[in-house]
Coordinates of C-alpha atoms in Angstrom, one line a residue:
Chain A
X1 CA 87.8 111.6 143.5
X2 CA 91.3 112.9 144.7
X3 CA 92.9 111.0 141.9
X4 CA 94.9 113.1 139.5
X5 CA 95.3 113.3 136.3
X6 CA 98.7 113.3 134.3
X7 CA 100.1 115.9 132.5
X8 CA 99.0 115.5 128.4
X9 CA 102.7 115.7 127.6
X10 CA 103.4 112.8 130.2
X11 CA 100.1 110.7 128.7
X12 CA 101.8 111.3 125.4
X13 CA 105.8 110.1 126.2
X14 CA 104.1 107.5 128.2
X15 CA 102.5 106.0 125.2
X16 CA 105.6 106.5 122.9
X17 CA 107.2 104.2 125.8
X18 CA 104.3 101.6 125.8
X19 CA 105.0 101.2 121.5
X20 CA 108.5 101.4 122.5
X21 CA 108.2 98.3 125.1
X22 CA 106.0 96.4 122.4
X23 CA 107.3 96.8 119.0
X24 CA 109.6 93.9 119.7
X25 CA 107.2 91.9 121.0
X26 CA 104.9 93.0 118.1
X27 CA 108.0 91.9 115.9
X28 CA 107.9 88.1 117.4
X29 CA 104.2 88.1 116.9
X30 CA 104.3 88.4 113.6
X31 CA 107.3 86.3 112.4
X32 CA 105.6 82.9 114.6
X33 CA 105.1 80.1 112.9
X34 CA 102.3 79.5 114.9
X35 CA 100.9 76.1 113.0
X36 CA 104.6 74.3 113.8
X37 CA 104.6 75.9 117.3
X38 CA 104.0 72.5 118.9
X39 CA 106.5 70.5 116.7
X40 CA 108.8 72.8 117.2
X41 CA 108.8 73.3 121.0
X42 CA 108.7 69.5 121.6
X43 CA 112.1 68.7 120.0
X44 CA 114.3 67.7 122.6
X45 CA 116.8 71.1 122.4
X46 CA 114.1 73.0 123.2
X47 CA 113.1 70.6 126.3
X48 CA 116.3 70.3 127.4
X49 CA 116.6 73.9 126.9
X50 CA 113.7 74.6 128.9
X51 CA 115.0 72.2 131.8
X52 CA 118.2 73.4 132.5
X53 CA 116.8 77.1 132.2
X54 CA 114.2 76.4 135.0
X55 CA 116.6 74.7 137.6
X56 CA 119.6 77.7 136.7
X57 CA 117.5 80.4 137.6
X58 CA 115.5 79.0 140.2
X59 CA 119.3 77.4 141.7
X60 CA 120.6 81.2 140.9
X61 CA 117.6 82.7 142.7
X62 CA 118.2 80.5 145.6
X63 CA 122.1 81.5 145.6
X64 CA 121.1 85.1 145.7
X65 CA 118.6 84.6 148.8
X66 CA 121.8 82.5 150.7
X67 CA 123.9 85.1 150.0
X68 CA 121.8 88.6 148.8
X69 CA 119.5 89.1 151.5
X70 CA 122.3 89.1 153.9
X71 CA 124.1 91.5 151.9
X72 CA 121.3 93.6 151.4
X73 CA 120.9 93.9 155.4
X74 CA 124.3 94.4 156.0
X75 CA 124.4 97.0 153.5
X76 CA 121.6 98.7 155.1
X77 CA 122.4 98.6 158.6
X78 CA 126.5 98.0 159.4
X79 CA 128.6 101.0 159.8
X80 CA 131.4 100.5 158.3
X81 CA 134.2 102.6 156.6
X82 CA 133.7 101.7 153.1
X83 CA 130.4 101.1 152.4
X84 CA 129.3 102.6 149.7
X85 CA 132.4 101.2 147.9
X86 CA 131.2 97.5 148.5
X87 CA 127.6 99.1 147.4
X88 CA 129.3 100.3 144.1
X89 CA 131.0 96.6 144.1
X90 CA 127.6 94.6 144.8
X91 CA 125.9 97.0 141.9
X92 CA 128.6 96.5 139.2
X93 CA 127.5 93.7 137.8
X94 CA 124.6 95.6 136.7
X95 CA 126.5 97.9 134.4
X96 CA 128.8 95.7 133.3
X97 CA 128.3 93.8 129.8
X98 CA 127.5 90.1 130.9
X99 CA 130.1 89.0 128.7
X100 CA 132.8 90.8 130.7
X101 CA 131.1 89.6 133.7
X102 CA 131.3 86.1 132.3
X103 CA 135.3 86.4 131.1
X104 CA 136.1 87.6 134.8
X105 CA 134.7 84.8 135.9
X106 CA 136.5 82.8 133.8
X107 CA 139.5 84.5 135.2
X108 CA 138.6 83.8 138.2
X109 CA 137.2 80.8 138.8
X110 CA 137.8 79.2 135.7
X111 CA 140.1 75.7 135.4
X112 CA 143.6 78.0 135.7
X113 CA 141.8 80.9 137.5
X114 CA 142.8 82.9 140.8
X115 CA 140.6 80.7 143.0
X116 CA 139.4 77.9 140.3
X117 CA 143.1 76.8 140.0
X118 CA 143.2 76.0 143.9
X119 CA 139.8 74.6 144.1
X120 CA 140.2 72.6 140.9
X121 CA 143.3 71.2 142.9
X122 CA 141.9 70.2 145.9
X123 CA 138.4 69.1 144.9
X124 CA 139.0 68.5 141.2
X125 CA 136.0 70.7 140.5
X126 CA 136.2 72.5 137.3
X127 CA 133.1 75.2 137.0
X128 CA 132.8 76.0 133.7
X129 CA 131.3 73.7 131.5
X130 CA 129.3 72.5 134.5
X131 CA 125.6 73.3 135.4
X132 CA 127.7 75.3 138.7
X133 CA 129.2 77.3 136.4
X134 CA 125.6 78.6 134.7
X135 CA 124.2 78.9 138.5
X136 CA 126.7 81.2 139.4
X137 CA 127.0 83.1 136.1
X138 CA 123.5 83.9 136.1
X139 CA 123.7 84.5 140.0
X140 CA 126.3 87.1 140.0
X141 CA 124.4 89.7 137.0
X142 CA 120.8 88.9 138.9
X143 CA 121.4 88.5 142.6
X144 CA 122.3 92.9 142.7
X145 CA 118.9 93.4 141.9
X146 CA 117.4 91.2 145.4
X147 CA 120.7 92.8 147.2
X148 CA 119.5 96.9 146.4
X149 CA 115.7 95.9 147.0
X150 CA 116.6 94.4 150.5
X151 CA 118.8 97.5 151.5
X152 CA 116.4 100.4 150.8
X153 CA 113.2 97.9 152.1
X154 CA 115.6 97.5 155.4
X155 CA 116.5 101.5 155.0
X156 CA 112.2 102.6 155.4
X157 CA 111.7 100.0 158.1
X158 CA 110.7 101.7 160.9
X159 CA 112.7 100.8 163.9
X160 CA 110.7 100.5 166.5
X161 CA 109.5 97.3 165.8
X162 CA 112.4 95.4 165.8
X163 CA 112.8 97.2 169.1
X164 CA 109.5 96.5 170.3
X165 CA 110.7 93.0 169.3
X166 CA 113.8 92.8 171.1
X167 CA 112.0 94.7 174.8
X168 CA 110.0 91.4 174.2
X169 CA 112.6 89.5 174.7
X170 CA 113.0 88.1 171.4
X171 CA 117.1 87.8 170.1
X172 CA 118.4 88.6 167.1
X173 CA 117.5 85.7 164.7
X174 CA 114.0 85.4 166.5
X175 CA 113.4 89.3 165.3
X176 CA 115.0 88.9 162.0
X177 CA 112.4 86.0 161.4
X178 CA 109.5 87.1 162.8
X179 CA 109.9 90.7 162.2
X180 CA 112.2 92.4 159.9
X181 CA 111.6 89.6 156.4
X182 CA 107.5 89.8 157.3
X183 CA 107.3 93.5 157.0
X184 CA 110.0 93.8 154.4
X185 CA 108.4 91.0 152.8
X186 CA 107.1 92.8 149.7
X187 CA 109.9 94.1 148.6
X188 CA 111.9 90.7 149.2
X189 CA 109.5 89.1 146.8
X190 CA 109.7 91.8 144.3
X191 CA 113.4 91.7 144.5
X192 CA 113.4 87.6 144.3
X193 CA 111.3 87.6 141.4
X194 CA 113.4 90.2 139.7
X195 CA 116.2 88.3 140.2
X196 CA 114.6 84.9 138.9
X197 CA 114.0 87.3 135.8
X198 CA 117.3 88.2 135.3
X199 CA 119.0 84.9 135.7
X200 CA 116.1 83.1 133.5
X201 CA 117.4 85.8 130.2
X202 CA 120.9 85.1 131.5
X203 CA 122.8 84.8 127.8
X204 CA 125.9 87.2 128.1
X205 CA 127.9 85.7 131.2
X206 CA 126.7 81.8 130.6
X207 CA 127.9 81.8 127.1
X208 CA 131.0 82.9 128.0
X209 CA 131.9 81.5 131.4
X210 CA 129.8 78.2 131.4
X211 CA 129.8 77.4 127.6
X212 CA 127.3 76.0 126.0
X213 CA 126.5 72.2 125.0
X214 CA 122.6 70.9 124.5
X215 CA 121.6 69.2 127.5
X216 CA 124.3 70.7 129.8
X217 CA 124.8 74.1 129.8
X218 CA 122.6 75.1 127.3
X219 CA 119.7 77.3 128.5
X220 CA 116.8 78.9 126.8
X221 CA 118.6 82.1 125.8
X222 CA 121.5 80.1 124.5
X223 CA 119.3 77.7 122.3
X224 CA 117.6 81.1 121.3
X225 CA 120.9 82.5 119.8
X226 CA 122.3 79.4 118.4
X227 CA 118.7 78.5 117.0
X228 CA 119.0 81.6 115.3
X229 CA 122.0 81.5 113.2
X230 CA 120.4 78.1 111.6
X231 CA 116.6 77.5 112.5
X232 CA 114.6 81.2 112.5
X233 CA 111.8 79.0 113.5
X234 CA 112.7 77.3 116.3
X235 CA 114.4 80.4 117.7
X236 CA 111.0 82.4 117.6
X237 CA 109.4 79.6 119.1
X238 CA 111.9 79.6 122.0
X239 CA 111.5 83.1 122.2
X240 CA 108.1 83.0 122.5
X241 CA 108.1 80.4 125.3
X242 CA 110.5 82.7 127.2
X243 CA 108.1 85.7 126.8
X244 CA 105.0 83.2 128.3
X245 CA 106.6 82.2 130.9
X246 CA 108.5 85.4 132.0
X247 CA 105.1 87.2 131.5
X248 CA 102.9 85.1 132.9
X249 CA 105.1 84.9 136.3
X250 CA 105.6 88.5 136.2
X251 CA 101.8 89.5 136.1
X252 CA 100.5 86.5 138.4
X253 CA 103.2 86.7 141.1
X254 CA 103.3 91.3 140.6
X255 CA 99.5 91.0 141.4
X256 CA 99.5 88.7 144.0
X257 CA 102.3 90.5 145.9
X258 CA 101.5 93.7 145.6
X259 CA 97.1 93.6 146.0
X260 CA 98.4 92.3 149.8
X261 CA 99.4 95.6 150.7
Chain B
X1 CA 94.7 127.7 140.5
X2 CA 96.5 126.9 137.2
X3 CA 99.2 128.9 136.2
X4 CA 99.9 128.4 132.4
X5 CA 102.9 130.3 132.2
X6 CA 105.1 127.7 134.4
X7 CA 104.1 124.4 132.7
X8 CA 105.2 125.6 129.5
X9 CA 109.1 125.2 129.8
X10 CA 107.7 121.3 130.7
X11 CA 105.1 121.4 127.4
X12 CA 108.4 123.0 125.4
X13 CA 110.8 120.1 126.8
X14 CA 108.2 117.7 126.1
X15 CA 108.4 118.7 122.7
X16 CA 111.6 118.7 122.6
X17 CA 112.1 115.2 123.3
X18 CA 109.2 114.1 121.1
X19 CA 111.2 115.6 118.4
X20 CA 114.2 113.7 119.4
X21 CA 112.5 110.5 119.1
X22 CA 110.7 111.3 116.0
X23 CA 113.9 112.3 114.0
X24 CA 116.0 109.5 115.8
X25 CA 113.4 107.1 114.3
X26 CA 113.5 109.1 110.5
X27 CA 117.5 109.1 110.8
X28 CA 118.5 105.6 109.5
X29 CA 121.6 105.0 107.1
X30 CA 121.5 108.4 104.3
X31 CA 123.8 107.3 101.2
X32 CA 127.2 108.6 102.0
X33 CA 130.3 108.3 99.6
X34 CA 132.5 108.6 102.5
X35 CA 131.4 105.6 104.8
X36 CA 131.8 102.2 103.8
X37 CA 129.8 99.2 105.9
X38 CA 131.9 95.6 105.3
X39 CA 130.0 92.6 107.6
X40 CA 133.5 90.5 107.7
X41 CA 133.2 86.6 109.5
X42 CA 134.8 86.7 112.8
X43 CA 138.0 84.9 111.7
X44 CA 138.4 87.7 109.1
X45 CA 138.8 89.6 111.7
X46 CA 143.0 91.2 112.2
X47 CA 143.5 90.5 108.4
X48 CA 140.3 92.7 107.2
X49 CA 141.4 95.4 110.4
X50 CA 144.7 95.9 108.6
X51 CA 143.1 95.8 105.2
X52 CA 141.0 98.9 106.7
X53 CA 144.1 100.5 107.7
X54 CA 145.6 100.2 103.9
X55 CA 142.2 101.2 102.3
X56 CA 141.8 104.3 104.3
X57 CA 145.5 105.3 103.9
X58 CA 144.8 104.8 100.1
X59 CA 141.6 106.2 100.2
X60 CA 141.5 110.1 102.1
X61 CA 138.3 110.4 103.5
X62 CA 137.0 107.2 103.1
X63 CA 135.8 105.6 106.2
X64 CA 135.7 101.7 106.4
X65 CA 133.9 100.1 109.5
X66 CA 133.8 96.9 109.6
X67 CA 130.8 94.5 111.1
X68 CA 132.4 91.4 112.9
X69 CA 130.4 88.5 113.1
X70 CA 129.4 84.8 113.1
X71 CA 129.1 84.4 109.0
X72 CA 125.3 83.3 109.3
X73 CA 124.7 86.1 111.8
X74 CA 125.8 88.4 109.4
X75 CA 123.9 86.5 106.9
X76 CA 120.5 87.4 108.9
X77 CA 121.0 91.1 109.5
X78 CA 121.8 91.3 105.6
X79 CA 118.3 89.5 104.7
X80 CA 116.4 91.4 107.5
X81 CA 117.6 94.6 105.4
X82 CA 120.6 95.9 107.1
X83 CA 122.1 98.4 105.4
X84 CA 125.8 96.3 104.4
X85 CA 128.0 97.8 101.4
X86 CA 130.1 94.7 101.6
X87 CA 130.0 91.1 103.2
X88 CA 132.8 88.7 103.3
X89 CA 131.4 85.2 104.5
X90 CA 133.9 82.2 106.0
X91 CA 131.8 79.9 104.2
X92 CA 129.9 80.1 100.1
X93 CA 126.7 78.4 101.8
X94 CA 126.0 81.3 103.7
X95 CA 127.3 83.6 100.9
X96 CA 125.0 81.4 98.6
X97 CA 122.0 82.3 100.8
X98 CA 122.2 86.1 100.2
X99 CA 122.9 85.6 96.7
X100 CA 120.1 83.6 96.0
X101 CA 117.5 86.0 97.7
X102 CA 119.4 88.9 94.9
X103 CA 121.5 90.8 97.5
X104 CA 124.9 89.7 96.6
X105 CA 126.1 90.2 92.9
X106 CA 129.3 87.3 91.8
X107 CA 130.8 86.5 95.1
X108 CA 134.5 86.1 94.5
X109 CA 136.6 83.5 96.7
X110 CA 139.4 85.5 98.3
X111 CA 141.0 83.4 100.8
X112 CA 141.1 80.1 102.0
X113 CA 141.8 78.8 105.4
X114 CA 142.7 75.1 107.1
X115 CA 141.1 74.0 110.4
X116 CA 143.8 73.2 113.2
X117 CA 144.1 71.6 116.6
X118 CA 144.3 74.4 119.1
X119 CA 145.7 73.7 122.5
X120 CA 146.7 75.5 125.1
X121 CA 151.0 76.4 125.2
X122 CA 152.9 73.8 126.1
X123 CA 149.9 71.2 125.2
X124 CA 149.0 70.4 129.3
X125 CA 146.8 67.7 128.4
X126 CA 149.2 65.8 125.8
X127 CA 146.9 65.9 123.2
X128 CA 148.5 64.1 120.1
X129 CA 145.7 63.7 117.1
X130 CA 142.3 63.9 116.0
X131 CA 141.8 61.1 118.0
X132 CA 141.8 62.9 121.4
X133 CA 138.3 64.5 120.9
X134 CA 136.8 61.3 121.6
X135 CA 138.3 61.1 125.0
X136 CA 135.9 62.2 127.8
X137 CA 137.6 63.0 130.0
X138 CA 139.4 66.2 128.7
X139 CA 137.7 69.0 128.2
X140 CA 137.2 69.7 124.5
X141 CA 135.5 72.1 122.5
X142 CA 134.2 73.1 118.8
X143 CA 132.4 76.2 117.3
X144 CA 128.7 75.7 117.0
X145 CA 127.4 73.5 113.7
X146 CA 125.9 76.6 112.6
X147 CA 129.0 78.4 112.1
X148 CA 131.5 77.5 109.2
X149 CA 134.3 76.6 112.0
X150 CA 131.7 74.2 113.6
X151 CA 130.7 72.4 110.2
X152 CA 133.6 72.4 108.8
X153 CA 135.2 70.5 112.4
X154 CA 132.0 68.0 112.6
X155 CA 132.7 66.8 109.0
X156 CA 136.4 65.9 109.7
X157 CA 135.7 64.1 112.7
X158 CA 133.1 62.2 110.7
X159 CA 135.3 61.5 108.2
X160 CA 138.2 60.3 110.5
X161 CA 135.3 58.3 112.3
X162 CA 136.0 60.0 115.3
X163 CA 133.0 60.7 117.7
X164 CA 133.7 63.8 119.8
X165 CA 132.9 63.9 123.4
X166 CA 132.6 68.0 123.6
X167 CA 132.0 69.8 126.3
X168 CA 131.1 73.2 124.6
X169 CA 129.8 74.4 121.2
X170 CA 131.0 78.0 120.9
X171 CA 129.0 80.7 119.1
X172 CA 132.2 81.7 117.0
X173 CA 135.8 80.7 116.9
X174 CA 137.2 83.7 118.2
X175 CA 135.2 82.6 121.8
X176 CA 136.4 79.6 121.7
X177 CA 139.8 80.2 121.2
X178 CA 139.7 82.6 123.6
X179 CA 138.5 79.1 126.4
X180 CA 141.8 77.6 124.7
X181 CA 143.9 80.8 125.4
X182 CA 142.8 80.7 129.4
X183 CA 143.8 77.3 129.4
X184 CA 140.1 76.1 130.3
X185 CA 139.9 73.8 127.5
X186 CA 142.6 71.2 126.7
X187 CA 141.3 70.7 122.9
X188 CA 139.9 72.9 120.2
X189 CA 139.4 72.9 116.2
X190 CA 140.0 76.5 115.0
X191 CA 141.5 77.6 111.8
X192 CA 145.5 77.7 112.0
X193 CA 145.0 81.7 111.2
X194 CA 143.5 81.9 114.6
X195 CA 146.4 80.2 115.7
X196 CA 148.9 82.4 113.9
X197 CA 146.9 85.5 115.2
X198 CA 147.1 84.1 118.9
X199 CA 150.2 84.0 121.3
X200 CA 149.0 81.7 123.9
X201 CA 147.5 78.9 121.1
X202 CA 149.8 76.3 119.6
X203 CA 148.1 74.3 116.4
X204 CA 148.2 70.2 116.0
X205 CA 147.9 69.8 112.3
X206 CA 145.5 67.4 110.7
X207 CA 146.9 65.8 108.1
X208 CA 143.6 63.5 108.0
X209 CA 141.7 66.8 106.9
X210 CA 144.4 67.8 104.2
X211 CA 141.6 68.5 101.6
X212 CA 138.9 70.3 104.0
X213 CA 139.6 73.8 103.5
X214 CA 137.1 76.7 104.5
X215 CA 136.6 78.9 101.4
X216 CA 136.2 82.7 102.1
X217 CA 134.1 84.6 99.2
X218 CA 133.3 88.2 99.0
X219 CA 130.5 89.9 97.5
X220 CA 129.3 93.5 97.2
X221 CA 125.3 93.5 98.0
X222 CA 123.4 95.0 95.6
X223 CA 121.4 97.8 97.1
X224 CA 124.4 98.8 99.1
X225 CA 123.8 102.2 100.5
X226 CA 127.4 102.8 99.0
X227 CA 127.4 101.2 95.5
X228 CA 131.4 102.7 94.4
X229 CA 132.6 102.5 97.7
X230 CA 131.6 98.3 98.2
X231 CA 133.1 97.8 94.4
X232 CA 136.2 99.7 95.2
X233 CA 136.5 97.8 98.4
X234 CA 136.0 94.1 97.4
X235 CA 138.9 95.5 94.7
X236 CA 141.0 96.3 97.5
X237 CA 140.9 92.8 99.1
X238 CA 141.3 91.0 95.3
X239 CA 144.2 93.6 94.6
X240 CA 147.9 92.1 95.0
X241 CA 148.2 94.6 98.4
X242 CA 145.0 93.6 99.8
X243 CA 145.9 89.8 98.8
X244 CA 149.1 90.0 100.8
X245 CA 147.5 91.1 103.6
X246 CA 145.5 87.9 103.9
X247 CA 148.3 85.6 103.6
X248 CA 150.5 87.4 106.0
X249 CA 148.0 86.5 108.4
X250 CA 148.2 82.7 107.3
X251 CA 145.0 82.7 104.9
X252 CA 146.0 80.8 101.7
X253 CA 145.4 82.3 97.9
X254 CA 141.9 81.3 96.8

């Protein structure tokens, strides 16, 4: 077999990592009240929780596709002066503590923002406190993550196919759709699934820029942290649906994605 | 071929960093005389940064730092075993949770405070009373039930019979005062000492709510990691200086 073998000292760090990754998990395990589990997950915060957390992150995943995989092209292939500014600009939001992410947004398009004020005026919109405003919250931390995958997929893409494409005959939107997404296609759906990761454990940037009221605004990670404070139980059991369904969408969709290639 | 001699700089930095982890992971809180952990509730929070200040001033070497918080947060890292010297609580349920379980000795009631109206400056929306929360159309907002702020608001509204179309339930008052002080709520209930502490706030008394005031008691917890520093600190707060501290910043005497 040509397959090698790791290093003992990398075997060893690795599974120092592994405990690392599950101790928490290891931590919820324990803690579950596992004979109220139903009871508990049925009561309508947690349903309403579970709703609103399902269509924010899939909307927010479909925001960052609009927007994201365009930016990730761009990104990849414009020459422009500047570029790697905007890149630092797209990327911040991945650095930055959710809750300042969340208060700029507040600044910004809140009720008396920059551009809320103005579009509050002329629409009578107000995005906060709005299922918008937990959309594009969890949009702007997630989407980076689709935006970088896109570039460097874009960046290894061998040219001559598109070229190949275009000798054909084919224009510019006929290659990008029949061409450049297919073969990037992996990555795309690695990037879109770690987006809809990211915006489904939104808590930071919601909390702060969309609020948070049962049946609303409140998602999953919000009724987690409020649960807390009062009801240990129902926020384990909130937690632990989170981890089912993150898991069980990261495993399926990872395998199915990646076995392709 | 293998060549030993140039994996073992890796092997040594391996060991190296599995040393790291290992003491990291031993390290924890050692008793030290000189530090001094105080969980304070989130509204505590300018009055107890200024009693810092005096303590330190008074005390060379002494190093307060304090743990800001929702008062039940606080509540659950002190009965999950965090290793708190002091905890002052905006509220003697939660205080009476800790105490029960044996990790608070006598909590003391040290300051009081009065919920408020907050609304933005120059009161855009017109609100007058109480009875504005029921209006949906504004946008109004309360701390979370499970925060003193939030129960304390919920059980004046009931008592006026008021029932409050909110918008947001806030994890702690100094978030949403923070919604009121951007002017992206018209309508909040936070105590007047947030209201005293914030420029861009003006408070609405309640006079229906004369005789709902949140009680603030202080405990030292009994397997502090710093036994004579909590004791001497909890003195501090109950001491005339540390007293007039907390009513300069609008608290009123226990």
């Amino acid at each position: 077999m040509s397959r090698r073998r790791n290093p003992l000292g990398v075997v060893i760090l690795a599974v120092i990592g592994l405990f690392f990754f599950t101790i928490p998990l290891i931590g919820l395990l324990a803690r579950a009240p596992w004979s109220d589990l139903p009871d508990l997950l049925s009561s309508e915060i947690v349903l309403d929780a579970l709703r609103l957390s399902l269509i924010s992150s899939l909307g927010a995943t479909a925001l960052s596709a609009l927007l994201g995989i365009p930016l990730g092209l761009m990104l990849a292939r414009a020459e422009f002066p500047g570029r790697s500014v905007l890149r630092g600009l797209v990327l911040l939001p991945l650095v930055l503590p959710p809750v300042v992410a969340g208060t700029a947004l507040l600044f910004a398009l809140g009720r008396r923002g920059v551009i809320g004020e103005p579009i509050n005026e002329v629409t009578g919109l107000v995005l906060p406190f709005s299922i918008w405003g937990v959309i594009i919250a969890a949009a702007l931390v997630a989407m980076p993550f689709l935006v970088i995958s896109v570039e460097s997929a874009v960046r290894n893409l061998d040219p001559r196919f598109e070229g190949a494409a275009a000798t054909l005959g084919a224009g510019k939107w006929r290659t990008l759709r029949a061409v450049t997404l297919p073969m990037i296609g992996p990555s795309l759906a690695a990037g879109l699934l770690l987006t809809w990761a990211r915006a489904f454990g939104e808590f930071g940037a919601t909390i702060t820029f969309a609020g948070n009221l049962q049946g609303r605004t409140q998602t999953l990670p919000l009724a987690v942290f409020v649960a807390l404070e009062q009801d240990r139980d129902t926020a384990i059991a909130i937690s632990l649906v989170m981890v089912a369904i993150s898991l069980s969408v990261l495993i399926l969709l990872r395998d199915r994605w990646w076995r392709a290639r | 071929m293998r060549n030993d001699r140039t994996i073992r700089p890796k092997s040594w930095l391996t060991f190296l960093m599995v040393a790291v982890v290992v003491i990291a992971a031993c390290g924890g809180r050692q008793a030290d005389r000189s530090l001094i952990l105080v969980s304070a509730a989130a509204s505590l929070t300018d009055a107890f940064a200024e009693i810092e200040e005096e303590f330190e001033a008074a005390n060379p070497g002494v190093d307060v730092q304090l743990n800001i918080g929702g008062s039940s947060q606080l509540q659950h890292q002190i009965l999950e075993g965090a290793p708190v010297d002091v905890f002052a609580s905006a509220n003697p349920t939660v205080m009476q949770t800790v105490v029960d379980v044996g990790l608070a000795l006598d909590p003391i009631l040290f300051a009081g405070s009065r919920l408020q109206i907050g609304v933005p400056n120059g009161n855009p929306a017109r609100i007058g009373g109480i009875g504005d929360f029921a209006n949906g159309d504004l946008l109004l907002g309360l701390c979370a039930e499970t925060v003193p702020c939030g129960s304390l608001a919920r059980e004046i509204l009931a008592a006026v019979g008021v029932e409050a179309a909110i918008d947001t339930s806030e994890p702690d008052v100094r978030s949403l005062l923070t919604k009121l002080e951007e002017g992206e709520l018209d309508a909040g209930i936070v105590y007047s000492t947030d209201i005293i502490a914030s420029r861009d706030v003006t408070g609405i008394a309640i006079p229906e709510a004369i005789d709902l005031i949140a009680e603030y008691p202080i405990a030292a917890i009994s397997d502090a990691p710093n036994p004579t520093g909590a004791r001497d600190f909890v003195a501090f707060v109950l001491s005339e200086k540390g007293q007039q501290i907390i009513t300069a910043h609008g608290f009123t005497a226990p």
